[in-house]
Coordinates of C-alpha atoms and ligand atoms in Angstrom, one line a residue:
M1 CA 18.4 54.1 42.4
C2 CA 18.5 55.2 45.8
G3 CA 15.0 55.8 46.9
I4 CA 13.8 59.7 48.1
V5 CA 10.7 60.7 49.8
G6 CA 9.1 64.1 50.9
Y7 CA 6.7 65.9 52.7
V8 CA 5.7 69.1 54.2
G9 CA 1.9 69.3 55.2
S10 CA 0.1 69.7 57.8
N11 CA 0.1 66.2 59.4
P12 CA 2.4 64.2 61.1
V13 CA 5.4 63.4 58.9
L14 CA 7.2 60.4 60.5
D15 CA 5.0 57.6 59.3
I16 CA 4.0 59.5 55.8
L17 CA 8.0 59.4 55.7
L18 CA 8.6 55.0 56.6
D19 CA 5.8 54.1 54.1
G20 CA 7.0 56.4 51.8
L21 CA 10.7 54.3 52.0
E22 CA 8.9 50.7 52.3
Q23 CA 7.6 51.6 48.8
L24 CA 10.9 52.1 47.5
E25 CA 12.8 49.6 49.2
Y26 CA 12.7 48.0 45.7
R27 CA 15.0 50.9 44.9
G28 CA 18.1 49.4 47.4
Y29 CA 17.9 48.8 50.8
D30 CA 21.2 48.6 52.7
S31 CA 20.4 51.6 54.9
S32 CA 18.2 54.4 55.4
G33 CA 17.5 57.5 57.4
I34 CA 15.1 60.2 57.6
A35 CA 15.6 64.0 59.0
V36 CA 13.0 65.8 60.2
R37 CA 12.1 68.9 61.7
N38 CA 11.6 69.7 65.3
G39 CA 11.1 73.2 66.7
D40 CA 13.9 75.4 65.4
K41 CA 16.0 72.0 64.9
I42 CA 16.3 69.7 62.5
N43 CA 16.9 66.0 63.6
V44 CA 18.3 63.1 61.3
Y45 CA 18.0 59.3 61.8
K46 CA 20.1 56.7 60.6
A47 CA 20.6 52.6 60.5
V48 CA 22.4 50.3 58.2
G49 CA 20.6 47.4 57.1
K50 CA 16.5 47.0 55.5
L51 CA 14.2 49.6 56.8
K52 CA 12.9 47.7 59.6
N53 CA 16.3 49.0 61.7
L54 CA 15.8 52.6 60.8
R55 CA 12.1 51.8 62.6
E56 CA 14.0 50.0 65.7
E57 CA 16.5 52.7 66.0
L58 CA 13.2 55.4 65.8
S59 CA 11.5 53.3 67.5
S60 CA 13.4 55.1 71.3
H61 CA 13.4 58.5 69.4
A62 CA 9.4 59.0 67.9
Y63 CA 7.9 60.9 71.0
E64 CA 10.3 63.1 69.9
I65 CA 9.1 64.0 66.3
Q66 CA 5.4 62.8 66.8
K67 CA 4.4 66.6 66.0
S68 CA 6.4 67.3 63.2
T69 CA 5.4 67.8 59.8
S70 CA 7.3 67.5 57.3
G71 CA 10.5 65.8 56.8
I72 CA 12.9 63.9 54.0
G73 CA 13.8 60.4 54.2
H74 CA 15.9 58.3 51.8
I75 CA 16.8 54.1 51.3
R76 CA 20.4 53.7 49.5
W77 CA 21.9 51.4 47.3
A78 CA 25.5 52.5 48.1
T79 CA 27.3 53.4 45.0
H80 CA 30.2 55.9 46.5
G81 CA 31.2 54.6 50.4
A82 CA 30.2 51.5 51.6
P83 CA 26.8 50.9 53.3
T84 CA 27.3 52.5 57.2
V85 CA 25.8 54.7 59.0
V86 CA 27.6 57.5 58.2
N87 CA 27.4 57.1 55.0
A88 CA 23.8 56.7 54.8
H89 CA 21.6 59.9 53.9
P90 CA 20.3 62.1 54.8
H91 CA 23.8 64.6 54.6
V92 CA 24.6 67.3 57.2
S93 CA 26.5 70.8 56.7
N94 CA 29.2 71.1 58.6
C95 CA 26.9 73.8 60.2
G96 CA 24.7 71.9 61.3
K97 CA 21.3 73.5 59.6
L98 CA 21.1 71.8 55.6
V99 CA 20.1 68.4 55.6
V100 CA 20.2 66.6 52.2
V101 CA 19.1 63.4 50.2
H102 CA 20.2 62.0 47.3
N103 CA 19.3 60.1 44.4
G104 CA 22.0 59.5 41.6
I105 CA 25.7 60.4 40.9
I106 CA 28.0 63.6 41.8
E107 CA 30.2 62.4 39.0
N108 CA 32.4 65.6 39.6
Y109 CA 32.7 65.2 43.9
K110 CA 36.3 64.7 43.5
E111 CA 37.1 68.5 42.2
L112 CA 33.6 69.7 44.5
K113 CA 35.9 68.2 47.5
S114 CA 38.7 69.6 47.1
K115 CA 37.5 73.1 46.6
L116 CA 35.1 72.7 49.3
E117 CA 38.1 71.4 51.6
A118 CA 39.7 74.5 50.6
Q119 CA 36.9 76.3 51.6
G120 CA 37.0 74.7 55.0
C121 CA 34.8 72.1 55.0
T122 CA 35.2 69.1 56.8
F123 CA 33.4 65.3 55.7
K124 CA 32.4 62.7 57.6
S125 CA 31.4 60.3 54.4
Q126 CA 33.0 59.0 51.6
T127 CA 29.8 59.8 49.9
D128 CA 29.3 61.8 46.7
T129 CA 27.0 63.6 48.3
E130 CA 28.0 65.0 51.0
T131 CA 29.6 67.8 48.9
V132 CA 25.6 69.1 48.1
A133 CA 25.5 69.3 51.4
H134 CA 28.4 71.6 52.0
L135 CA 27.8 73.5 48.9
V136 CA 24.1 74.2 49.2
A137 CA 25.2 75.7 52.9
L138 CA 28.1 77.4 51.9
K139 CA 25.9 79.0 49.1
Y140 CA 23.0 79.9 51.4
E141 CA 25.7 81.6 53.6
E142 CA 26.1 83.8 51.0
V143 CA 22.1 84.5 49.9
K144 CA 19.7 83.1 52.6
D145 CA 17.6 82.2 50.3
L146 CA 17.6 77.8 50.1
T147 CA 15.5 78.0 46.4
K148 CA 18.1 80.6 45.5
A149 CA 21.4 78.5 47.3
V150 CA 20.3 75.2 45.0
G151 CA 19.6 77.4 42.4
L152 CA 23.7 78.5 41.8
A153 CA 24.7 75.2 43.9
V154 CA 24.1 73.0 40.9
N155 CA 25.2 75.3 38.7
E156 CA 28.2 73.8 39.9
I157 CA 27.3 70.2 39.7
E158 CA 27.9 67.3 37.2
G159 CA 26.2 64.1 36.8
A160 CA 22.5 62.8 37.6
Y161 CA 20.6 63.6 40.5
A162 CA 17.4 64.2 42.6
L163 CA 17.9 66.1 45.7
E164 CA 15.3 67.1 48.0
I165 CA 17.0 69.6 50.8
M166 CA 15.5 71.4 54.4
H167 CA 16.9 73.7 56.4
A168 CA 16.6 74.6 60.1
D169 CA 16.3 78.6 59.1
E170 CA 13.8 77.7 56.4
P171 CA 10.7 76.2 58.7
D172 CA 7.6 74.2 56.6
K173 CA 10.0 74.3 53.3
I174 CA 12.0 71.7 51.0
V175 CA 13.4 72.5 48.2
I176 CA 13.7 69.8 45.4
T177 CA 15.4 69.2 41.9
K178 CA 16.4 66.8 39.7
R179 CA 18.8 65.9 36.4
N180 CA 19.0 62.7 34.8
A181 CA 16.7 61.2 37.4
P182 CA 13.2 61.2 38.2
L183 CA 11.4 63.0 41.0
I184 CA 8.0 63.9 41.1
I185 CA 5.6 65.7 43.2
G186 CA 2.6 64.4 44.8
V187 CA -0.1 66.8 45.0
A188 CA -2.5 66.5 48.2
N189 CA -4.9 68.6 50.3
D190 CA -3.3 67.9 53.3
G191 CA -0.1 69.1 51.9
F192 CA 2.6 68.2 49.1
Y193 CA 4.6 65.2 48.9
A194 CA 8.2 64.4 46.7
G195 CA 9.3 61.0 45.8
S196 CA 11.7 59.4 43.5
D197 CA 8.7 57.2 42.1
I198 CA 4.9 56.8 42.2
P199 CA 4.9 54.4 45.2
A200 CA 6.4 56.7 47.6
F201 CA 2.7 58.4 48.3
I202 CA 0.5 57.3 46.0
K203 CA -1.5 56.1 48.9
H204 CA -2.1 59.9 50.0
T205 CA -2.5 61.1 46.4
N206 CA -2.6 59.9 42.4
K207 CA -1.9 63.6 41.7
A208 CA 1.1 64.4 40.5
V209 CA 3.3 66.8 38.8
Y210 CA 6.3 65.6 37.5
L211 CA 9.5 67.8 37.8
S212 CA 11.9 68.2 34.7
D213 CA 15.4 68.4 35.0
N214 CA 16.8 71.7 36.2
Q215 CA 13.8 73.0 37.2
I216 CA 13.9 73.9 41.6
A217 CA 10.3 73.4 43.3
T218 CA 9.8 75.1 46.5
L219 CA 7.5 73.2 48.3
T220 CA 5.5 74.5 51.8
S221 CA 2.3 72.8 53.5
S222 CA 0.2 75.8 51.3
S223 CA 2.0 76.2 48.2
M224 CA 4.4 74.6 45.2
K225 CA 6.8 77.2 43.0
I226 CA 8.4 75.3 40.0
Q227 CA 11.0 78.1 38.8
D228 CA 13.1 76.9 35.7
K229 CA 17.4 76.8 35.6
D230 CA 17.1 80.9 34.7
G231 CA 15.0 81.1 37.5
N232 CA 11.5 81.8 35.9
E233 CA 8.1 80.1 37.4
V234 CA 6.7 77.4 35.6
T235 CA 2.9 76.6 35.6
P236 CA 2.7 72.9 37.3
K237 CA 1.0 70.5 34.8
I238 CA -1.4 68.6 37.6
E239 CA -1.6 64.4 36.3
Q240 CA -3.9 62.1 37.4
L241 CA -1.9 59.1 37.9
P242 CA -3.1 55.5 36.9
W243 CA -2.1 53.6 39.8
E244 CA -4.5 52.2 42.8
P245 CA -2.5 51.2 46.0
V246 CA -4.0 47.9 46.3
A247 CA -1.7 47.1 43.5
L248 CA 1.5 47.2 46.2
S249 CA -0.6 44.8 48.3
K250 CA 0.8 40.9 48.5
M251 CA -2.8 39.5 48.3
G252 CA -2.4 37.1 50.5
Y253 CA 0.6 35.3 48.7
K254 CA 3.9 34.9 50.8
H255 CA 6.0 36.6 48.7
F256 CA 5.6 39.8 45.5
M257 CA 7.7 37.3 43.3
L258 CA 5.1 35.4 43.8
K259 CA 2.1 37.4 43.3
E260 CA 3.7 39.0 40.2
I261 CA 4.0 35.5 38.4
H262 CA 0.6 34.7 39.0
E263 CA -0.4 37.8 37.5
Q264 CA 0.9 36.0 33.8
P265 CA -2.2 35.2 32.6
D266 CA -4.1 38.6 33.5
V267 CA -1.3 40.7 31.7
V268 CA -1.5 38.7 28.7
R269 CA -4.9 39.0 28.3
N270 CA -4.2 42.5 28.7
I271 CA -1.7 43.6 26.5
L272 CA -3.7 41.1 23.7
F273 CA -7.0 42.8 24.3
G274 CA -7.7 45.7 22.0
K275 CA -5.0 44.5 20.2
L276 CA -5.3 40.8 18.5
H277 CA -9.5 40.3 17.9
S278 CA -9.5 37.0 16.5
A279 CA -7.5 34.9 14.4
D280 CA -8.7 36.4 11.0
T281 CA -8.4 40.3 12.1
P282 CA -5.4 42.0 11.8
I283 CA -2.8 43.3 14.7
E284 CA -3.7 46.9 15.6
L285 CA -0.7 48.8 16.9
E286 CA -1.9 52.2 17.1
E287 CA 1.4 53.1 19.2
V288 CA 3.7 52.3 16.3
K289 CA 4.1 56.0 14.7
L290 CA 6.3 54.8 11.9
T291 CA 4.6 54.4 8.4
R292 CA 3.4 51.7 6.2
E293 CA 5.9 52.6 4.1
H294 CA 8.7 53.8 6.4
L295 CA 7.9 49.8 8.1
K296 CA 7.7 48.9 4.8
S297 CA 11.6 49.9 4.0
L298 CA 13.2 49.7 6.6
N299 CA 15.9 47.5 6.2
R300 CA 17.8 47.1 10.4
I301 CA 16.2 46.8 13.4
Q302 CA 18.6 47.0 17.0
I303 CA 16.9 46.5 20.1
I304 CA 19.0 47.3 23.4
A305 CA 18.3 46.3 26.9
C306 CA 19.8 45.2 29.8
G307 CA 18.9 41.9 32.6
T308 CA 15.7 40.0 31.8
S309 CA 14.8 43.2 29.5
L310 CA 17.7 42.0 27.5
H311 CA 16.5 38.4 27.3
A312 CA 13.1 39.1 26.1
G313 CA 15.0 41.2 23.1
M314 CA 16.7 38.2 22.5
I315 CA 13.6 36.0 21.9
G316 CA 11.8 39.5 20.5
K317 CA 15.2 39.4 17.8
Y318 CA 14.6 35.7 16.8
L319 CA 10.4 36.3 16.0
I320 CA 11.5 40.1 13.9
E321 CA 13.6 37.6 11.9
D322 CA 12.1 35.2 11.7
F323 CA 8.5 36.5 10.6
C324 CA 9.8 39.9 9.2
Q325 CA 13.2 39.0 7.5
I326 CA 14.5 41.8 8.9
P327 CA 18.1 41.9 10.6
V328 CA 17.9 42.9 13.7
D329 CA 21.0 43.3 16.0
I330 CA 20.3 43.0 20.6
E331 CA 23.1 44.2 22.2
A332 CA 23.2 44.6 26.7
S333 CA 23.2 49.0 26.3
S334 CA 25.9 49.4 28.9
E335 CA 28.0 48.0 25.6
Y336 CA 26.2 50.0 23.1
I337 CA 27.4 53.3 24.6
Y338 CA 30.5 52.7 24.2
R339 CA 30.8 51.6 20.5
K340 CA 31.0 52.9 16.9
T341 CA 27.1 51.2 16.5
V342 CA 25.9 51.5 12.9
T343 CA 22.7 53.2 13.2
D344 CA 21.1 56.1 11.4
E345 CA 17.7 57.9 10.2
H346 CA 17.3 54.0 8.4
T347 CA 17.8 51.9 11.7
L348 CA 14.6 51.4 14.0
V349 CA 15.7 51.1 17.4
I350 CA 14.0 49.5 19.8
G351 CA 14.6 49.9 24.0
V352 CA 12.7 47.8 26.1
S353 CA 13.3 48.1 29.4
Q354 CA 11.1 47.8 32.7
S355 CA 10.9 50.8 34.4
G356 CA 11.9 52.9 31.9
E357 CA 14.6 54.7 34.0
T358 CA 17.9 52.3 33.6
A359 CA 20.8 54.7 33.1
D360 CA 22.8 52.4 30.7
T361 CA 19.4 52.1 28.0
L362 CA 18.6 55.5 28.2
T363 CA 21.8 57.0 27.7
A364 CA 21.8 53.9 24.5
I365 CA 18.3 55.4 23.9
K366 CA 19.7 59.1 23.5
Q367 CA 22.7 58.6 21.3
A368 CA 19.9 56.3 19.1
K369 CA 17.6 59.2 19.0
A370 CA 20.7 61.7 18.1
R371 CA 22.1 59.6 15.0
G372 CA 18.1 60.3 14.0
S373 CA 17.0 56.7 14.3
H374 CA 13.2 56.3 15.1
I375 CA 12.8 55.2 19.1
L376 CA 10.6 52.4 19.9
I377 CA 10.1 51.7 23.2
I378 CA 8.7 49.3 25.1
T379 CA 8.5 49.6 29.0
N380 CA 6.2 49.4 32.0
R381 CA 6.3 52.7 33.0
P382 CA 4.7 55.1 30.4
D383 CA 5.3 57.8 32.7
S384 CA 9.3 57.1 32.6
A385 CA 12.1 59.0 31.4
M386 CA 12.8 55.9 28.2
A387 CA 9.2 56.5 27.1
R388 CA 9.4 60.2 27.2
E389 CA 12.1 59.8 24.4
A390 CA 9.9 57.5 22.5
D391 CA 8.7 57.9 19.0
S392 CA 6.5 54.7 19.6
L393 CA 5.4 54.5 22.6
L394 CA 4.5 49.9 23.2
S395 CA 3.4 50.5 26.8
V396 CA 3.1 46.8 28.5
N397 CA 0.4 47.5 31.6
A398 CA 1.8 45.2 32.8
G399 CA 0.9 47.1 36.5
I400 CA 3.9 48.3 39.8
E401 CA 6.2 45.0 39.8
V402 CA 7.2 45.2 43.3
S403 CA 9.6 42.0 43.6
V404 CA 13.5 42.9 42.2
A405 CA 13.2 39.5 40.5
A406 CA 11.6 40.4 37.0
T407 CA 8.6 38.1 35.9
K408 CA 5.7 39.2 34.9
S409 CA 7.3 42.6 33.0
Y410 CA 9.1 40.1 31.7
I411 CA 6.0 38.1 30.2
A412 CA 4.2 41.3 29.2
Q413 CA 7.5 42.5 27.0
L414 CA 7.7 38.7 25.1
T415 CA 4.2 39.3 24.0
S416 CA 3.9 42.9 23.5
F417 CA 7.4 41.4 21.2
Y418 CA 4.8 38.6 19.4
L419 CA 2.6 42.1 18.7
L420 CA 4.7 43.7 17.6
A421 CA 6.7 41.5 14.7
L422 CA 3.5 39.9 13.7
F423 CA 2.0 43.1 13.1
M424 CA 5.5 44.3 10.8
A425 CA 4.9 41.4 9.0
E426 CA 1.2 41.9 8.1
I427 CA 2.3 44.7 6.7
K428 CA 5.3 43.6 4.6
E429 CA 3.5 40.5 3.5
T430 CA 6.1 37.9 4.8
L431 CA 4.0 35.5 6.5
D432 CA 1.4 33.4 4.8
N433 CA -2.1 33.7 5.9
V434 CA -2.3 30.1 7.1
K435 CA 0.8 30.6 9.7
L436 CA -0.4 33.7 11.0
S437 CA -3.8 32.9 11.8
T438 CA -2.6 30.0 13.6
L439 CA -0.1 32.0 15.3
K440 CA -3.0 34.7 16.6
S441 CA -5.2 31.6 17.6
E442 CA -2.5 30.8 19.3
M443 CA -2.0 33.7 21.3
L444 CA -5.2 34.0 22.4
I445 CA -5.9 31.1 24.4
L446 CA -2.0 31.5 25.9
P447 CA -3.3 32.9 29.1
Q448 CA -5.2 29.9 30.0
K449 CA -1.9 28.0 29.1
I450 CA 0.0 29.6 31.9
E451 CA -2.8 29.5 34.4
Q452 CA -2.7 25.7 33.9
I453 CA 0.8 25.9 34.6
L454 CA 0.3 27.5 37.5
S455 CA -2.2 25.2 38.5
N456 CA 0.4 22.2 38.7
K457 CA 2.6 24.2 40.6
D458 CA 2.9 21.8 43.5
K459 CA 4.8 19.3 41.4
I460 CA 7.4 22.0 40.3
Q461 CA 7.9 22.7 43.9
T462 CA 8.5 19.3 44.9
C463 CA 11.0 19.3 42.2
A464 CA 12.1 22.4 43.0
R465 CA 13.5 21.1 46.6
K466 CA 15.4 18.5 45.3
Y467 CA 17.4 20.4 43.7
S468 CA 17.9 23.6 46.7
G469 CA 21.3 22.0 47.4
T470 CA 23.0 22.0 44.8
R471 CA 25.8 25.1 44.4
D472 CA 25.8 24.9 40.5
F473 CA 22.5 24.7 38.2
I474 CA 23.2 24.9 34.4
Y475 CA 19.6 25.2 32.3
I476 CA 20.5 23.9 28.5
A477 CA 18.2 25.0 25.5
R478 CA 18.4 25.5 21.5
G479 CA 16.7 28.0 19.1
I480 CA 13.9 30.3 20.6
N481 CA 14.0 29.2 24.3
Y482 CA 18.2 29.8 24.6
P483 CA 17.1 33.0 25.9
T484 CA 14.8 31.5 27.9
A485 CA 17.8 29.2 29.6
L486 CA 19.3 32.9 30.4
E487 CA 16.1 33.8 32.0
G488 CA 15.6 30.9 34.2
A489 CA 19.1 31.0 35.5
L490 CA 19.6 34.7 35.7
K491 CA 16.1 34.6 37.9
L492 CA 18.1 31.4 40.2
K493 CA 21.0 33.9 41.1
E494 CA 19.4 36.6 41.4
I495 CA 17.3 35.5 44.2
S496 CA 19.0 32.2 45.7
Y497 CA 23.0 33.0 44.9
I498 CA 22.9 29.6 43.2
N499 CA 25.8 29.7 41.0
A500 CA 23.3 29.5 38.0
T501 CA 24.2 29.1 33.9
G502 CA 22.6 29.5 30.5
Y503 CA 23.8 27.9 27.6
P504 CA 22.6 26.8 24.2
A505 CA 22.8 23.6 23.9
G506 CA 25.5 22.5 20.9
E507 CA 27.7 24.3 23.3
L508 CA 27.5 22.1 25.9
K509 CA 30.6 19.7 23.9
H510 CA 32.5 22.7 23.7
G511 CA 33.5 23.6 27.5
P512 CA 30.8 23.3 29.9
I513 CA 30.5 19.6 29.2
A514 CA 33.8 19.4 31.9
M515 CA 31.5 20.6 34.6
L516 CA 28.7 17.7 34.5
D517 CA 29.4 14.8 37.3
E518 CA 26.0 13.3 39.2
T519 CA 26.7 16.7 41.9
M520 CA 25.6 19.0 39.0
P521 CA 21.9 19.2 37.6
V522 CA 21.1 20.1 34.0
L523 CA 17.3 21.4 33.1
S524 CA 16.8 20.7 29.7
I525 CA 13.9 22.4 27.9
L526 CA 12.7 20.1 25.3
M527 CA 9.8 21.8 23.5
K528 CA 8.9 20.2 20.7
G529 CA 9.4 21.5 17.2
S530 CA 12.8 22.5 14.9
V531 CA 15.6 21.4 17.6
Y532 CA 13.6 18.9 19.9
D533 CA 16.0 16.1 18.2
K534 CA 19.4 17.8 18.5
L535 CA 18.6 18.8 22.0
L536 CA 17.3 15.4 23.4
S537 CA 20.9 14.5 21.9
N538 CA 22.7 16.6 23.7
S539 CA 21.1 15.9 27.3
E540 CA 21.5 12.3 26.6
E541 CA 25.6 13.4 26.4
A542 CA 25.1 15.0 29.5
R543 CA 23.5 12.2 31.4
A544 CA 26.1 10.0 30.4
R545 CA 28.2 12.1 32.6
N546 CA 26.1 11.0 35.0
A547 CA 24.4 14.7 35.8
R548 CA 20.8 15.1 37.5
M549 CA 19.4 15.3 34.8
I550 CA 15.8 17.7 34.8
A551 CA 13.6 17.5 31.6
L552 CA 11.0 21.3 31.2
T553 CA 9.1 19.7 28.2
N554 CA 5.7 19.4 26.0
S555 CA 6.6 16.1 25.2
D556 CA 4.9 12.9 26.3
S557 CA 7.2 10.1 24.9
P558 CA 8.1 7.3 27.0
K559 CA 12.0 7.7 26.2
L560 CA 11.7 11.0 28.8
D561 CA 11.4 8.7 31.2
E562 CA 15.0 6.9 31.0
L563 CA 17.1 9.9 30.9
F564 CA 15.6 12.5 33.1
D565 CA 15.3 11.8 37.0
C566 CA 12.2 14.8 37.1
I567 CA 9.9 16.0 34.4
I568 CA 8.0 19.3 33.8
K569 CA 5.4 18.8 31.7
V570 CA 3.8 21.8 30.0
P571 CA 0.8 22.2 28.0
D572 CA 1.5 21.5 24.0
I573 CA 2.2 25.3 21.8
D574 CA 4.0 25.9 18.3
E575 CA 7.5 25.8 19.3
I576 CA 7.7 29.5 18.4
L577 CA 5.3 30.4 20.8
S578 CA 6.8 28.4 23.6
P579 CA 8.9 30.5 25.5
I580 CA 5.9 32.6 27.0
I581 CA 4.7 29.3 28.4
S582 CA 8.1 27.9 29.3
I583 CA 10.0 30.2 31.6
I584 CA 6.5 30.7 33.5
P585 CA 8.2 27.0 35.7
L586 CA 11.6 28.5 35.6
Q587 CA 10.1 31.5 37.3
L588 CA 8.5 28.9 40.0
I589 CA 11.8 27.0 40.7
A590 CA 14.1 30.1 41.1
Y591 CA 11.0 31.2 43.6
Y592 CA 10.9 27.4 45.1
I593 CA 14.2 27.4 46.0
A594 CA 14.8 30.6 47.5
E595 CA 11.4 30.1 49.6
F596 CA 13.1 26.9 51.1
L597 CA 16.9 28.6 51.5
G598 CA 14.8 30.9 53.5
K599 CA 16.6 33.9 51.2
D600 CA 14.9 37.4 51.3
V601 CA 13.0 36.9 47.8
D602 CA 11.7 40.3 46.6
Q603 CA 14.4 41.6 48.0
P604 CA 17.7 39.5 46.9
R605 CA 21.2 40.9 48.2
N606 CA 23.6 43.6 46.1
L607 CA 20.3 44.2 43.4
A608 CA 17.7 47.1 43.0
K609 CA 15.0 46.9 41.0
S610 CA 15.7 50.5 39.0
V611 CA 19.1 51.2 38.0
T612 CA 20.2 54.3 38.0
V613 CA 23.9 54.8 37.3
E614 CA 25.7 53.7 34.2
Ligands
G6P1 C1 17.8 45.8 37.3 C2 17.2 44.7 38.2 C3 16.4 43.5 37.1 C4 16.0 44.3 35.3 C5 17.7 45.0 34.7 C6 17.4 46.0 34.4 O1 18.8 44.6 36.8 O2 17.5 44.3 39.0 O3 15.6 42.6 37.1 O4 16.2 43.5 34.7 O5 17.3 46.0 36.3 O6 15.5 46.9 34.6 P1 14.6 47.5 33.1 O7 13.7 47.8 34.0 O8 16.2 48.8 32.0 O9 14.3 46.4 32.5

């Protein structure tokens, strides 16, 4: 989950690399580096910390390379070896002529390292990537051709990788290859770009070639040659990219996270458009490729996801069981892949992933696919590795999400789950028509309700600031909002580093209540409906232990004023739809606390937006 970028063409490369890395900072940001051709040499510059440190480092060297027109760059999220200058990429071979940047993990790097050391190579870093630099350099000595050398080297490498490589003896050339990690070529009039994600080059071109696993591409300023693993030339398929550069601007907001929170009403509108026309017309989900008979006969569903997507999946389980009466299991992908699951051709497996790249979910999906299950993917990236595994693809179209803490992609996943569950219920005829129409008409006005909450954000900000000095935070809920409590707590943890935990409120008395005293904030997600009274009692139990009580509610009951210090009101809504609106104030609370504490909201420490390692 590092970011890599490359360029070979007719324009100066320095700004292209730095701008590209800036767009990839969401993939990791603990160190960065670039390698740039300078005459018959290749210069390497690196810095620890965020990209601005590399920019500073380069400010006194820019004159050396201002005319350079080819180079590669890397932004790192450390897996092997601490974030230091030595461990930062690009890595250089012992001869000093070959440079490499890598995203992924070389799984057999220990064996490779021993072999290479026995052949006389000396290692400077603790990274797995350095083995690639030495291995390709040795192969180059044999064949004196960079493409061939890369082809020979990758035969010996196990694991996941996207690699970009340059050699001082082969000017005007970058060789790139990948396996189980994304790598995309940008095709432009001024040359060729390469990146681990589209934002790396979208500013320069929206024409792209998605490299497939084991393909090797040789890029020069005027040519692109792609070969398969047997060396056969492949005709590149140039695709038009859907995203515009404007999506990457903060549009006047202080942080991308705040901008993305505000985009949520439109995100919901976009997803509903074309699928949910009115309260009385059936939901259209052409994307679901299961036949009606297959859908009707389904007797088991598994949802697999990580992080925020896992919380969306938990709500998905609740909806599908409630609307369709089909048993649903939900599991973190990293657990799913290491046990014997009862998954077969009669199981529908739903993978949920913002990025469509998360290694654990991708592996889980591949396992389920191999067992014959129909794979339905809910993702924000229709161009991702997971999307390519899908039998049915529900693309949530939330637009690029830059902030590491997911907000609009979560709302998009939730909305998709509501559509899917209602669609299946209509086919299975498990919901009565009155209930169906009521839910559908309420869904159509969800965007306005989210807008109402956003227009009251000042009150939420005032409430949030009161709690910004706390070290711990508890969120309680019951029923369909229990995952909302988990997601609210996750948002706060991710960006403010406050130890926040979500509990099913009924469990409070079985342990967590011991932690309550006058210092502990307890936020109760108190939505009217089947569990309201129970949750109110649980909130009273917490109040009796002097906890600092906050309510997030759609109730007007005057009783709440006695129980809660702070009340955040949300518009009235059917209980089962309430997770779509109850999460919005929780995203804002997390945002305002982190912002007030001066944290790096969009790029919290130790996290990365796209986790391509297991
Ligand atoms: C990372 C991100 C989380 C995200 C999780 C799953 O940990 O920091 O925000 O929820 O990955 O990512 P996915 O792309 O599969 O939804």
